[in-house]
Short mmCIF file of C-alpha atoms in Angstrom, two decimals:
data_model
loop_
_atom_site.label_atom_id
_atom_site.label_comp_id
_atom_site.label_asym_id
_atom_site.label_seq_id
_atom_site.Cartn_x
_atom_site.Cartn_y
_atom_site.Cartn_z
CA UNK A 44 0.10 0.27 0.24
CA UNK A 45 0.93 3.24 -0.97
CA UNK A 46 -0.01 6.43 0.59
CA UNK A 47 1.26 10.42 -0.67
CA UNK A 48 1.61 13.44 1.78
CA UNK A 49 2.26 16.17 1.26
CA UNK A 50 4.72 18.12 4.30
CA UNK A 51 3.42 21.38 5.95
CA UNK A 52 6.41 21.72 8.41
CA UNK A 53 7.52 24.29 5.66
CA UNK A 54 7.49 26.48 2.80
CA UNK A 55 9.35 23.54 0.75
CA UNK A 56 6.26 21.39 0.58
CA UNK A 57 8.02 17.36 0.31
CA UNK A 58 5.80 15.12 -1.75
CA UNK A 59 7.04 12.15 0.52
CA UNK A 60 5.53 9.01 0.02
CA UNK A 61 5.04 5.71 2.85
CA UNK A 62 5.14 1.92 1.78
CA UNK A 63 3.97 -1.11 2.99
CA UNK A 64 2.98 -4.61 1.78
CA UNK A 65 0.71 -5.53 4.64
CA UNK A 66 -0.78 -4.40 8.04
CA UNK A 67 1.97 -5.49 10.21
CA UNK A 68 5.18 -4.16 8.66
CA UNK A 69 6.57 -0.70 8.83
CA UNK A 70 6.09 1.87 6.42
CA UNK A 71 9.28 2.51 4.22
CA UNK A 72 9.61 6.40 4.13
CA UNK A 73 10.83 8.27 0.60
CA UNK A 74 10.80 11.57 -0.15
CA UNK A 75 11.77 13.94 2.55
CA UNK A 76 13.75 16.16 2.68
CA UNK A 77 14.65 16.65 5.67
CA UNK A 78 13.98 14.62 9.31
CA UNK A 79 10.76 16.67 10.25
CA UNK A 80 9.47 15.94 7.30
CA UNK A 81 9.86 11.60 8.49
CA UNK A 82 8.25 13.02 12.04
CA UNK A 83 5.63 14.55 10.08
CA UNK A 84 4.38 11.65 7.88
CA UNK A 85 4.41 9.31 10.63
CA UNK A 86 2.44 11.57 13.17
CA UNK A 87 -0.02 11.46 9.46
CA UNK A 88 0.31 7.77 9.48
CA UNK A 89 -1.87 8.04 13.61
CA UNK A 90 -3.76 10.66 13.53
CA UNK A 91 -2.70 14.20 11.44
CA UNK A 92 -1.94 17.10 13.73
CA UNK A 93 -1.73 20.64 12.83
CA UNK A 94 -1.19 24.21 14.34
CA UNK A 95 -4.21 27.00 13.83
CA UNK A 96 -4.76 31.26 14.40
CA UNK A 97 -8.07 32.61 14.80
CA UNK A 98 -8.69 35.94 16.60
CA UNK A 99 -10.24 36.63 20.79
CA UNK A 100 -12.71 39.71 20.74
CA UNK A 101 -10.66 42.97 22.96
CA UNK A 102 -12.77 46.09 24.44
CA UNK A 103 -11.47 49.05 25.47
CA UNK A 104 -9.20 49.04 22.81
CA UNK A 105 -7.56 50.49 19.84
CA UNK A 106 -8.39 47.54 17.40
CA UNK A 107 -11.38 45.56 18.58
CA UNK A 108 -9.39 42.10 17.71
CA UNK A 109 -6.03 40.37 18.88
CA UNK A 110 -4.84 37.28 17.07
CA UNK A 111 -3.62 34.11 18.76
CA UNK A 112 -2.24 30.90 18.18
CA UNK A 113 -1.24 27.64 19.54
CA UNK A 114 1.94 26.97 20.46
CA UNK A 115 2.27 23.45 19.49
CA UNK A 116 -0.24 21.26 17.00
CA UNK A 117 -3.15 19.57 18.69
CA UNK A 118 -4.97 17.04 16.89
CA UNK A 119 -6.85 18.04 13.17
CA UNK A 120 -10.05 16.40 14.27
CA UNK A 121 -10.26 19.03 17.62
CA UNK A 122 -9.45 21.78 15.37
CA UNK A 123 -12.82 22.94 15.00
CA UNK A 124 -13.56 22.85 18.29
CA UNK A 125 -11.07 24.15 19.79
CA UNK A 126 -11.52 27.10 17.83
CA UNK A 127 -15.39 27.71 19.27
CA UNK A 128 -13.36 27.62 22.77
CA UNK A 129 -11.50 30.30 22.18
CA UNK A 130 -14.23 32.81 20.40
CA UNK A 131 -15.54 32.32 23.94
CA UNK A 132 -12.80 34.04 25.13
CA UNK A 133 -12.63 38.05 25.51
CA UNK A 134 -9.47 39.98 26.29
CA UNK A 135 -9.60 43.77 27.85
CA UNK A 136 -7.32 46.04 27.01
CA UNK A 137 -4.59 46.76 27.09
CA UNK A 138 -2.50 42.72 25.56
CA UNK A 139 0.39 41.95 25.08
CA UNK A 140 1.89 39.45 22.08
CA UNK A 141 3.08 36.55 23.84
CA UNK A 142 0.49 36.79 26.89
CA UNK A 143 -1.03 32.97 27.51
CA UNK A 144 -4.80 33.39 27.00
CA UNK A 145 -4.97 30.02 27.95
CA UNK A 146 -2.33 27.80 29.35
CA UNK A 147 -3.14 23.84 28.35
CA UNK A 148 -5.22 24.50 26.17
CA UNK A 149 -8.07 21.34 26.22
CA UNK A 150 -5.70 19.28 27.61
CA UNK A 151 -3.31 19.07 24.76
CA UNK A 152 0.43 20.21 26.65
CA UNK A 153 -0.05 23.50 24.65
CA UNK A 154 -1.16 27.00 25.37
CA UNK A 155 -3.10 30.08 23.35
CA UNK A 156 -0.72 32.96 22.82
CA UNK A 157 -1.27 36.44 21.86
CA UNK A 158 0.67 37.43 18.76
CA UNK A 159 -0.56 41.12 18.57
CA UNK A 160 -0.36 43.90 20.82
CA UNK A 161 -3.05 45.44 21.58
CA UNK A 162 -3.21 49.58 23.37
CA UNK A 163 -6.16 50.51 25.52
CA UNK A 164 -8.00 53.09 23.91
CA UNK A 165 -7.10 56.25 25.51
CA UNK A 166 -10.70 57.78 25.20
CA UNK A 167 -12.14 54.97 26.74
CA UNK A 168 -9.30 55.19 29.73
CA UNK A 169 -10.44 58.34 30.21
CA UNK A 170 -14.70 57.75 30.53
CA UNK B 23 9.15 74.91 -2.60
CA UNK B 24 12.12 76.97 -1.83
CA UNK B 25 15.28 74.82 -1.15
CA UNK B 26 14.95 76.46 2.78
CA UNK B 27 11.50 74.83 3.13
CA UNK B 28 13.41 71.14 2.12
CA UNK B 29 14.47 68.56 4.62
CA UNK B 30 17.23 66.16 3.99
CA UNK B 31 18.16 63.08 4.68
CA UNK B 32 20.39 59.93 4.15
CA UNK B 33 18.29 57.46 3.39
CA UNK B 34 14.29 57.75 2.75
CA UNK B 35 12.33 54.37 2.81
CA UNK B 36 9.13 54.05 1.02
CA UNK B 37 7.05 52.32 2.89
CA UNK B 38 7.11 50.73 6.17
CA UNK B 39 6.80 47.16 5.65
CA UNK B 40 8.80 43.83 5.95
CA UNK B 41 10.93 45.31 3.10
CA UNK B 42 11.19 48.92 4.51
CA UNK B 43 11.28 48.00 8.56
CA UNK B 44 14.22 45.20 7.47
CA UNK B 45 15.94 47.81 5.05
CA UNK B 46 16.02 50.14 8.12
CA UNK B 47 17.25 48.05 10.68
CA UNK B 48 20.25 46.59 8.42
CA UNK B 49 21.52 50.07 7.45
CA UNK B 50 20.96 51.35 11.17
CA UNK B 51 23.34 48.82 12.40
CA UNK B 52 25.85 49.30 9.42
CA UNK B 53 26.31 52.78 10.81
CA UNK B 54 23.33 54.94 9.12
CA UNK B 55 21.69 56.98 11.93
CA UNK B 56 19.75 59.73 9.20
CA UNK B 57 16.56 57.33 8.08
CA UNK B 58 13.50 58.03 7.33
CA UNK B 59 10.38 56.01 6.85
CA UNK B 60 7.59 56.84 5.61
CA UNK B 61 3.71 54.30 5.73
CA UNK B 62 1.03 54.93 4.87
CA UNK B 63 -0.93 53.12 7.34
CA UNK B 64 -1.37 54.36 10.27
CA UNK B 65 0.51 51.47 11.69
CA UNK B 66 3.85 50.06 10.40
CA UNK B 67 3.74 46.13 9.21
CA UNK B 68 2.49 46.25 5.80
CA UNK B 69 0.60 43.23 5.05
CA UNK B 70 1.20 41.08 8.00
CA UNK B 71 -0.46 42.68 10.60
CA UNK B 72 -3.52 40.60 8.87
CA UNK B 73 -1.82 37.61 7.97
CA UNK B 74 -2.24 36.45 11.36
CA UNK B 75 -2.00 32.57 10.60
CA UNK B 76 1.21 31.30 11.48
CA UNK B 77 4.61 29.73 9.03
CA UNK B 78 6.28 32.83 9.16
CA UNK B 79 10.05 33.02 10.04
CA UNK B 80 11.07 29.50 9.39
CA UNK B 81 13.69 30.54 7.09
CA UNK B 82 14.88 33.40 8.90
CA UNK B 83 14.34 32.84 12.39
CA UNK B 84 14.21 29.66 12.46
CA UNK B 85 10.83 29.20 14.01
CA UNK B 86 7.04 29.48 13.04
CA UNK B 87 5.41 32.93 13.70
CA UNK B 88 2.18 34.88 12.88
CA UNK B 89 2.44 37.42 10.58
CA UNK B 90 2.08 39.88 13.43
CA UNK B 91 4.95 38.44 15.39
CA UNK B 92 6.95 38.10 12.70
CA UNK B 93 6.21 41.98 12.37
CA UNK B 94 6.89 43.05 15.77
CA UNK B 95 10.56 41.81 15.41
CA UNK B 96 11.59 44.50 13.39
CA UNK B 97 9.37 46.80 14.90
CA UNK B 98 11.42 46.03 18.20
CA UNK B 99 14.39 46.91 16.45
CA UNK B 100 13.35 49.87 14.80
CA UNK B 101 11.96 51.35 18.53
CA UNK B 102 15.32 50.79 20.09
CA UNK B 103 17.25 52.06 17.54
CA UNK B 104 14.75 55.27 17.77
CA UNK B 105 14.57 55.36 13.77
CA UNK B 106 12.24 57.99 12.54
CA UNK B 107 8.63 56.34 11.11
CA UNK B 108 6.01 58.79 10.03
CA UNK B 109 2.77 56.48 10.15
CA UNK B 110 -0.29 57.95 7.51
CA UNK B 111 1.72 60.22 5.72
CA UNK B 112 1.60 58.74 1.82
CA UNK B 113 4.40 59.75 -0.19
CA UNK B 114 3.32 61.39 -3.39
CA UNK B 115 6.00 61.89 -5.46
CA UNK B 116 9.83 60.64 -6.15
CA UNK B 117 12.22 62.38 -8.45
CA UNK B 118 14.84 61.20 -10.67
CA UNK B 119 16.85 63.16 -8.40
CA UNK B 120 15.83 62.20 -5.46
CA UNK B 121 13.18 64.77 -4.14
CA UNK B 122 10.77 63.02 -2.13
CA UNK B 123 7.05 64.63 -1.67
CA UNK B 124 5.64 63.32 1.51
CA UNK B 125 1.52 64.49 2.72
CA UNK B 126 0.70 63.44 6.08
CA UNK B 127 -1.65 65.01 8.85
CA UNK B 128 0.79 68.06 9.40
CA UNK B 129 1.01 69.19 5.96
CA UNK B 130 3.22 68.94 3.03
CA UNK B 131 7.16 68.25 3.07
CA UNK B 132 9.40 67.54 0.44
CA UNK B 133 12.47 65.56 1.33
CA UNK B 134 15.94 65.59 -0.56
CA UNK B 135 17.52 61.81 -0.09
CA UNK B 136 21.05 60.25 -0.84
CA UNK B 137 19.28 57.44 -1.64
CA UNK B 138 15.92 56.30 -1.84
CA UNK B 139 14.24 52.25 -1.10
CA UNK B 140 10.93 51.93 -2.81
CA UNK B 141 9.33 48.81 -0.44
CA UNK B 142 5.54 50.12 -1.44
CA UNK B 143 5.46 45.84 -1.82
CA UNK B 144 2.42 44.77 -4.16
CA UNK B 145 -1.70 45.28 -4.05
CA UNK B 146 -4.06 42.58 -5.28
CA UNK B 147 -5.41 41.90 -9.25
CA UNK B 148 -9.66 42.83 -8.51
CA UNK B 149 -12.76 41.70 -10.67
CA UNK B 150 -11.87 44.78 -13.34
CA UNK B 151 -8.40 42.95 -13.91
CA UNK B 152 -10.07 39.77 -15.26
CA UNK B 153 -13.31 41.45 -17.10
CA UNK B 154 -15.44 38.51 -15.54
CA UNK B 155 -19.79 39.02 -17.04
CA UNK B 156 -21.82 39.83 -15.10
CA UNK B 157 -23.87 41.94 -12.63
CA UNK B 158 -21.87 43.43 -10.10
CA UNK B 159 -23.45 43.11 -6.74
CA UNK B 160 -21.37 43.72 -2.97
CA UNK B 161 -19.95 40.41 -2.09
CA UNK B 162 -17.37 40.05 -4.48
CA UNK B 163 -13.84 40.39 -2.43
CA UNK B 164 -9.95 40.23 -2.58
CA UNK B 165 -8.41 37.17 -0.19
CA UNK B 166 -6.64 40.44 1.02
CA UNK B 167 -9.62 42.14 1.21
CA UNK B 168 -11.39 39.75 2.98
CA UNK B 169 -8.82 39.16 5.77
CA UNK B 170 -8.81 42.95 6.43
CA UNK B 171 -12.63 42.58 7.16
CA UNK B 172 -12.26 39.27 9.43
CA UNK B 173 -8.90 40.13 11.18
CA UNK B 174 -8.70 43.27 11.73
CA UNK B 175 -11.79 44.69 11.56
CA UNK B 176 -13.64 41.55 13.30
CA UNK B 177 -16.35 41.88 10.37
CA UNK B 178 -17.56 38.24 9.09
CA UNK B 179 -18.41 38.82 4.83
CA UNK B 180 -19.30 35.44 4.71
CA UNK B 181 -21.28 32.38 4.26
CA UNK B 182 -21.19 30.44 1.73
CA UNK B 183 -18.56 30.93 -0.16
CA UNK B 184 -16.72 30.00 -4.02
CA UNK B 185 -13.21 30.94 -4.26
CA UNK B 186 -11.50 31.51 -7.65
CA UNK B 187 -7.94 31.44 -7.49
CA UNK B 188 -5.79 28.69 -6.16
CA UNK B 189 -2.81 31.94 -4.50
CA UNK B 190 -1.50 31.50 -1.20
CA UNK B 191 -4.03 34.21 0.47
CA UNK B 192 -7.23 32.62 -1.47
CA UNK B 193 -5.99 29.35 0.57
CA UNK B 194 -4.97 30.96 3.58
CA UNK B 195 -8.56 32.58 3.66
CA UNK B 196 -10.57 29.31 2.47
CA UNK B 197 -9.45 27.94 6.10
CA UNK B 198 -9.32 31.00 7.92
CA UNK B 199 -12.99 31.42 6.78
CA UNK B 200 -14.25 27.67 7.27
CA UNK B 201 -12.78 27.43 10.93
CA UNK B 202 -14.56 31.21 11.18
CA UNK B 203 -18.19 29.53 10.09
CA UNK B 204 -18.31 29.82 6.97
CA UNK B 205 -18.43 27.30 4.24
CA UNK B 206 -15.92 27.51 1.42
CA UNK B 207 -17.61 25.28 -1.38
CA UNK B 208 -14.73 25.19 -3.52
CA UNK B 209 -11.36 26.63 -4.73
CA UNK B 210 -11.45 27.29 -9.08
CA UNK B 211 -8.32 27.56 -10.69
CA UNK B 212 -7.81 28.59 -14.31
CA UNK B 213 -4.60 27.39 -14.70
CA UNK B 214 -3.48 23.07 -15.26
CA UNK B 215 -1.85 23.48 -12.44
CA UNK B 216 -2.51 24.97 -8.77
CA UNK B 217 -0.52 28.55 -8.41
CA UNK B 218 -0.03 28.42 -4.02
CA UNK B 219 2.22 26.44 -2.33
CA UNK B 220 1.70 22.73 -2.01
CA UNK B 221 1.83 22.51 2.13
CA UNK B 222 -1.29 25.19 1.63
CA UNK B 223 -3.28 23.12 -0.26
CA UNK B 224 -3.04 20.29 1.98
CA UNK B 225 -3.22 22.35 5.08
CA UNK B 226 -5.85 25.05 3.64
CA UNK B 227 -8.03 22.84 1.35
CA UNK B 228 -7.17 19.17 1.76
CA UNK B 229 -7.50 19.30 5.46
CA UNK B 230 -11.48 20.82 5.47
CA UNK B 231 -12.12 18.55 2.09
CA UNK B 232 -12.67 21.43 0.24
CA UNK B 233 -12.16 20.59 -3.31
CA UNK B 234 -9.78 22.09 -5.91
CA UNK B 235 -10.94 22.35 -9.55
CA UNK B 236 -8.41 23.17 -12.22
CA UNK B 237 -8.70 24.33 -15.44
CA UNK B 238 -12.20 25.83 -14.19
CA UNK B 239 -13.28 29.43 -13.66
CA UNK B 240 -16.03 31.91 -12.93
CA UNK B 241 -17.36 33.04 -16.41
CA UNK B 242 -21.01 34.91 -14.70
CA UNK B 243 -21.23 36.82 -10.96
CA UNK B 244 -24.75 37.02 -10.84
CA UNK B 245 -27.30 38.99 -8.06
CA UNK B 246 -29.13 42.31 -8.58
CA UNK B 247 -27.70 43.61 -5.20
CA UNK B 248 -26.05 41.01 -3.05
CA UNK B 249 -23.85 38.45 -4.90
CA UNK B 250 -26.48 34.76 -5.18
CA UNK B 251 -24.21 32.89 -7.07
CA UNK B 252 -21.63 32.26 -9.89
CA UNK B 253 -21.70 30.48 -12.71
CA UNK B 254 -18.24 28.19 -13.47
CA UNK B 255 -16.81 26.61 -16.67
CA UNK B 256 -13.83 24.45 -18.22
CA UNK B 257 -11.41 25.66 -19.73
CA UNK B 258 -9.66 24.38 -22.68
CA UNK B 259 -5.45 24.53 -22.80
CA UNK B 260 -6.06 28.04 -23.95
CA UNK B 261 -7.70 29.31 -21.07
CA UNK B 262 -11.17 29.89 -22.98
CA UNK B 263 -14.05 28.60 -21.17
CA UNK B 264 -15.85 25.30 -23.06
CA UNK B 265 -19.62 25.85 -24.17
CA UNK B 266 -21.83 23.44 -22.76
CA UNK B 267 -19.90 22.98 -19.16
CA UNK B 268 -21.01 25.78 -17.95
CA UNK B 269 -22.77 25.32 -13.97
CA UNK B 270 -24.21 27.17 -11.28
CA UNK B 271 -23.17 28.04 -7.54
CA UNK B 272 -25.31 29.30 -5.50
CA UNK B 273 -23.32 32.08 -3.09
CA UNK B 274 -23.01 34.97 -1.15
CA UNK B 275 -19.48 35.47 -1.76
CA UNK B 276 -17.29 35.34 -4.21
CA UNK B 277 -13.22 35.51 -3.14
CA UNK B 278 -10.46 36.34 -5.96
CA UNK B 279 -7.24 35.16 -5.67
CA UNK B 280 -5.89 36.09 -8.61
CA UNK B 281 -2.58 37.48 -8.16
CA UNK B 282 -0.21 40.61 -6.89
CA UNK B 283 0.75 43.24 -9.23
CA UNK B 284 3.79 45.48 -7.60
CA UNK B 285 2.88 48.99 -6.92
CA UNK B 286 5.20 50.75 -9.03
CA UNK B 287 3.39 54.30 -9.91
CA UNK B 288 6.20 55.88 -7.35
CA UNK B 289 8.79 54.22 -9.29
CA UNK B 290 7.54 55.73 -12.52
CA UNK B 291 7.67 58.91 -11.98
CA UNK B 292 11.48 58.90 -10.44
CA UNK B 293 11.81 57.53 -13.83
CA UNK B 294 12.35 53.92 -13.20
CA UNK B 295 12.04 51.32 -15.89
CA UNK B 296 9.83 48.70 -15.45
CA UNK B 297 10.96 44.75 -16.53
CA UNK B 298 7.43 44.35 -17.73
CA UNK B 299 7.81 40.05 -16.76
CA UNK B 300 7.68 41.32 -13.03
CA UNK B 301 6.25 44.67 -13.06
CA UNK B 302 8.84 45.59 -11.06
CA UNK B 303 11.97 47.95 -11.89
CA UNK B 304 14.89 46.37 -13.88
CA UNK B 305 17.78 46.17 -10.87
CA UNK B 306 21.24 44.86 -10.79
CA UNK B 307 22.48 42.79 -8.27
CA UNK B 308 22.82 45.54 -5.85
CA UNK B 309 19.07 46.26 -6.46
CA UNK B 310 19.97 50.06 -7.76
CA UNK B 311 17.01 50.40 -10.10
CA UNK B 312 17.80 52.23 -13.16
CA UNK B 313 18.08 55.32 -12.10
CA UNK B 314 21.05 55.59 -9.54
CA UNK B 315 20.37 56.63 -6.11
CA UNK B 316 16.99 54.56 -6.22
CA UNK B 317 17.31 51.24 -4.83
CA UNK B 318 14.07 48.26 -4.45
CA UNK B 319 13.53 45.25 -2.93
CA UNK B 320 10.85 42.93 -1.89
CA UNK B 321 7.24 42.73 -3.37
CA UNK B 322 7.13 45.99 -4.94
CA UNK B 323 10.70 44.40 -7.11
CA UNK B 324 8.70 41.57 -8.09
CA UNK B 325 6.48 39.56 -5.83
CA UNK B 326 8.15 37.08 -2.96
CA UNK B 327 5.77 33.52 -1.69
CA UNK B 328 7.59 34.22 0.99
CA UNK B 329 7.88 36.99 3.84
CA UNK B 330 11.50 35.51 5.04
CA UNK B 331 13.46 36.22 1.68
CA UNK B 332 11.57 39.90 1.61
CA UNK B 333 13.69 41.00 4.69
CA UNK B 334 16.53 38.90 3.43
CA UNK B 335 16.24 40.69 -0.21
CA UNK B 336 16.14 44.38 2.01
CA UNK B 337 18.86 43.68 3.72
CA UNK B 338 20.90 43.35 1.20
CA UNK B 339 19.68 46.11 -0.21
CA UNK B 340 20.72 48.24 2.46
CA UNK B 341 24.49 46.50 2.46
CA UNK B 342 24.52 48.39 -1.61
CA UNK B 343 23.08 51.28 -0.08
CA UNK B 344 25.48 51.73 2.51
CA UNK B 345 28.03 51.40 -0.26
CA UNK B 346 26.69 53.73 -2.67
CA UNK B 347 26.79 56.02 0.54
CA UNK B 348 30.30 55.75 1.24
CA UNK B 349 31.41 55.33 -2.30
CA UNK B 350 29.13 58.26 -3.89
CA UNK B 351 27.81 55.63 -6.41
CA UNK B 352 28.26 52.08 -7.25
CA UNK B 353 29.23 50.75 -10.27
CA UNK B 354 26.91 49.86 -13.25
CA UNK B 355 25.40 46.48 -14.39
CA UNK B 356 26.56 45.84 -17.56
CA UNK B 357 25.90 42.43 -18.26
CA UNK B 358 22.32 41.31 -19.17
CA UNK B 359 20.57 38.71 -17.79
CA UNK B 360 17.71 36.76 -20.10
CA UNK B 361 15.06 34.92 -19.32
CA UNK B 362 15.83 31.64 -21.21
CA UNK B 363 13.53 28.60 -21.83
CA UNK B 364 11.30 27.54 -18.92
CA UNK B 365 12.11 30.66 -16.75
CA UNK B 366 9.69 32.96 -16.95
CA UNK B 367 11.77 36.65 -15.43
CA UNK B 368 15.29 36.61 -13.60
CA UNK B 369 16.19 39.36 -10.41
CA UNK B 370 18.25 40.77 -10.77
CA UNK B 371 18.21 41.46 -14.71
CA UNK B 372 21.50 43.14 -15.28
CA UNK B 373 24.57 42.49 -13.20
CA UNK B 374 28.18 43.98 -12.72
CA UNK B 375 29.28 40.59 -12.33
CA UNK B 376 32.58 41.20 -10.37
CA UNK B 377 31.79 39.04 -7.16
CA UNK B 378 29.14 35.83 -7.37
CA UNK B 379 25.67 37.28 -7.05
CA UNK B 380 22.60 34.88 -6.43
CA UNK B 381 19.78 35.27 -9.52
CA UNK B 382 15.94 34.44 -8.23
CA UNK B 383 13.59 33.16 -11.44
CA UNK B 384 10.56 31.58 -11.73
CA UNK B 385 9.54 28.78 -14.22
CA UNK B 386 6.87 29.44 -16.45
CA UNK B 387 4.77 25.72 -15.67
CA UNK B 388 5.89 22.48 -13.03
CA UNK B 389 8.48 20.74 -13.94
CA UNK B 390 10.25 17.71 -12.47
CA UNK B 391 13.75 16.13 -12.47
CA UNK B 392 15.27 19.71 -14.14
CA UNK B 393 18.94 21.82 -14.34
CA UNK B 394 18.37 25.33 -13.39
CA UNK B 395 21.47 26.88 -15.38
CA UNK B 396 22.54 29.96 -16.47
CA UNK B 397 25.43 30.59 -19.01
CA UNK B 398 27.26 33.12 -20.89
CA UNK B 399 29.12 32.89 -23.95
CA UNK B 400 28.79 28.82 -23.75
CA UNK B 401 30.69 28.63 -20.46
CA UNK B 402 28.07 27.73 -18.00
CA UNK B 403 28.68 30.33 -15.01
CA UNK B 404 25.97 28.42 -12.36
CA UNK B 405 23.66 25.94 -12.23
CA UNK B 406 21.58 23.43 -10.09
CA UNK B 407 19.25 20.37 -10.33
CA UNK B 408 16.03 20.42 -8.74
CA UNK B 409 13.60 17.18 -8.16
CA UNK B 410 10.68 19.48 -8.94
CA UNK B 411 10.16 23.26 -10.03
CA UNK B 412 6.98 24.89 -9.48
CA UNK B 413 5.70 28.26 -10.66
CA UNK B 414 4.51 29.35 -7.19
CA UNK B 415 8.13 28.37 -5.71
CA UNK B 416 10.88 31.65 -6.67
CA UNK B 417 13.79 29.83 -7.13
CA UNK B 418 17.27 31.02 -6.26
CA UNK B 419 20.68 30.49 -8.22
CA UNK B 420 24.50 31.35 -7.37
CA UNK B 421 25.96 32.59 -10.04
CA UNK B 422 29.90 33.08 -10.61
CA UNK B 423 31.98 36.42 -11.31
CA UNK B 424 31.54 36.99 -14.63
CA UNK B 425 34.16 37.76 -17.24
CA UNK B 426 32.89 40.56 -20.08
CA UNK B 427 29.84 41.48 -20.66
CA UNK B 428 28.19 39.21 -22.83
CA UNK B 429 24.58 38.42 -21.81
CA UNK B 430 24.00 35.89 -19.19
CA UNK B 431 21.25 33.43 -20.20
CA UNK B 432 19.13 32.12 -17.49
CA UNK B 433 17.34 28.71 -18.41
CA UNK B 434 15.62 25.47 -17.74
CA UNK B 435 16.66 22.13 -18.88
#
């Protein structure tokens, strides 16, 4: 059985093949330019994981949104659920790039961090 | 304007995006202190401000950052060094003598610069450029505009989406829209191969079961006030729609990801000659344009696929500007580089060739197991083997020092 993959780890996007003749054989993996491709395909074969980004609403900020991302890939099958959990959050300005929004997110050993600094709106603060 | 009202500056950088910021930081580190960056938005960072997905910086920083984080690294340096950045300010004219007019809220100023750096980036091709027939309803956006709505302004412009064009931003928006609750029905690409990177086809389309149809295009837009649907058709090898293949797809949003155009109106004012293939300036390996003292780097020079390369190109530009300021001029590139078989364009298009340099190029179609070569008068001056060469990926080729002034042909075989 031959399975083909496009590695998403870096912009090279290596085309990688995993091949085995029977269920109990190990996959022979070829086409990866580096070891990260090998790790990626092994993970794809057992359960794909991905990183993702979204935004969280900010009250009292100069911008209405702060972008966020996960610090490590999570199972692809749980990405949509993860985005919904993050959307339920709100932040109050000021927020800073690097702030941890959610620690040990969904018990998946990754954090959700803010990736954009949003300063407090001066008019809002004066009120 | 009288001479007394003219300000002077060593280097004026037009644009505070990734190219302009990287050039400013490197120039400062080379000892140049009199720098002015002019940015028309209220914040520096350029398009990176709205590119919240990760994947930036793998080459430049060895880690995967979001766009805002990538920009912040350069902005922090610019602030630490105290480099002047004028925001909310637009350059309205550049003369061949490097006199630059800037309009800001505070009024109009004129600057005499010793060197000018063009770092204006690029803009998106729009519906007008494609001439898609049909009505003119709301709901037709370029991918970057949809990205700004969602990522900057907290506005969700879409429920049922069709995407035309398989450019990277279009595919990234397919994923963004899906995660924000929209239904992306399909991506249609007029060419027989995708125009974006393979990894985006995987992580933005395949991961979310979004189909990609090659050799298809939108041939009609329907909807009186709001978009109601589009007609898509298959196209033949000359990209003409095939009669009888029309299909109506209902949707409230059509996203266009059909190419980027370097923004060079100011360059033309300055007398800078443009390459019709890249739509950016003709430059030599010092990134100097046809007008001495005016340099260009980043997407204004030709559209890159990775910001990491934009930053590195701008840093190379800074090295050249530094030499130019020290010497008063740079030797002119007299050797012409030509795009031969299989090559769409090269940057630079001219070279002095005293030192080894790097040529970047794009191929005209996807190819497997090829040699990318540079040849001067029968001698190979640079070559590399590639397992696959895609139009979506900029290829870099190292070229040895040149002798004589014969043309260098860059080709694929």
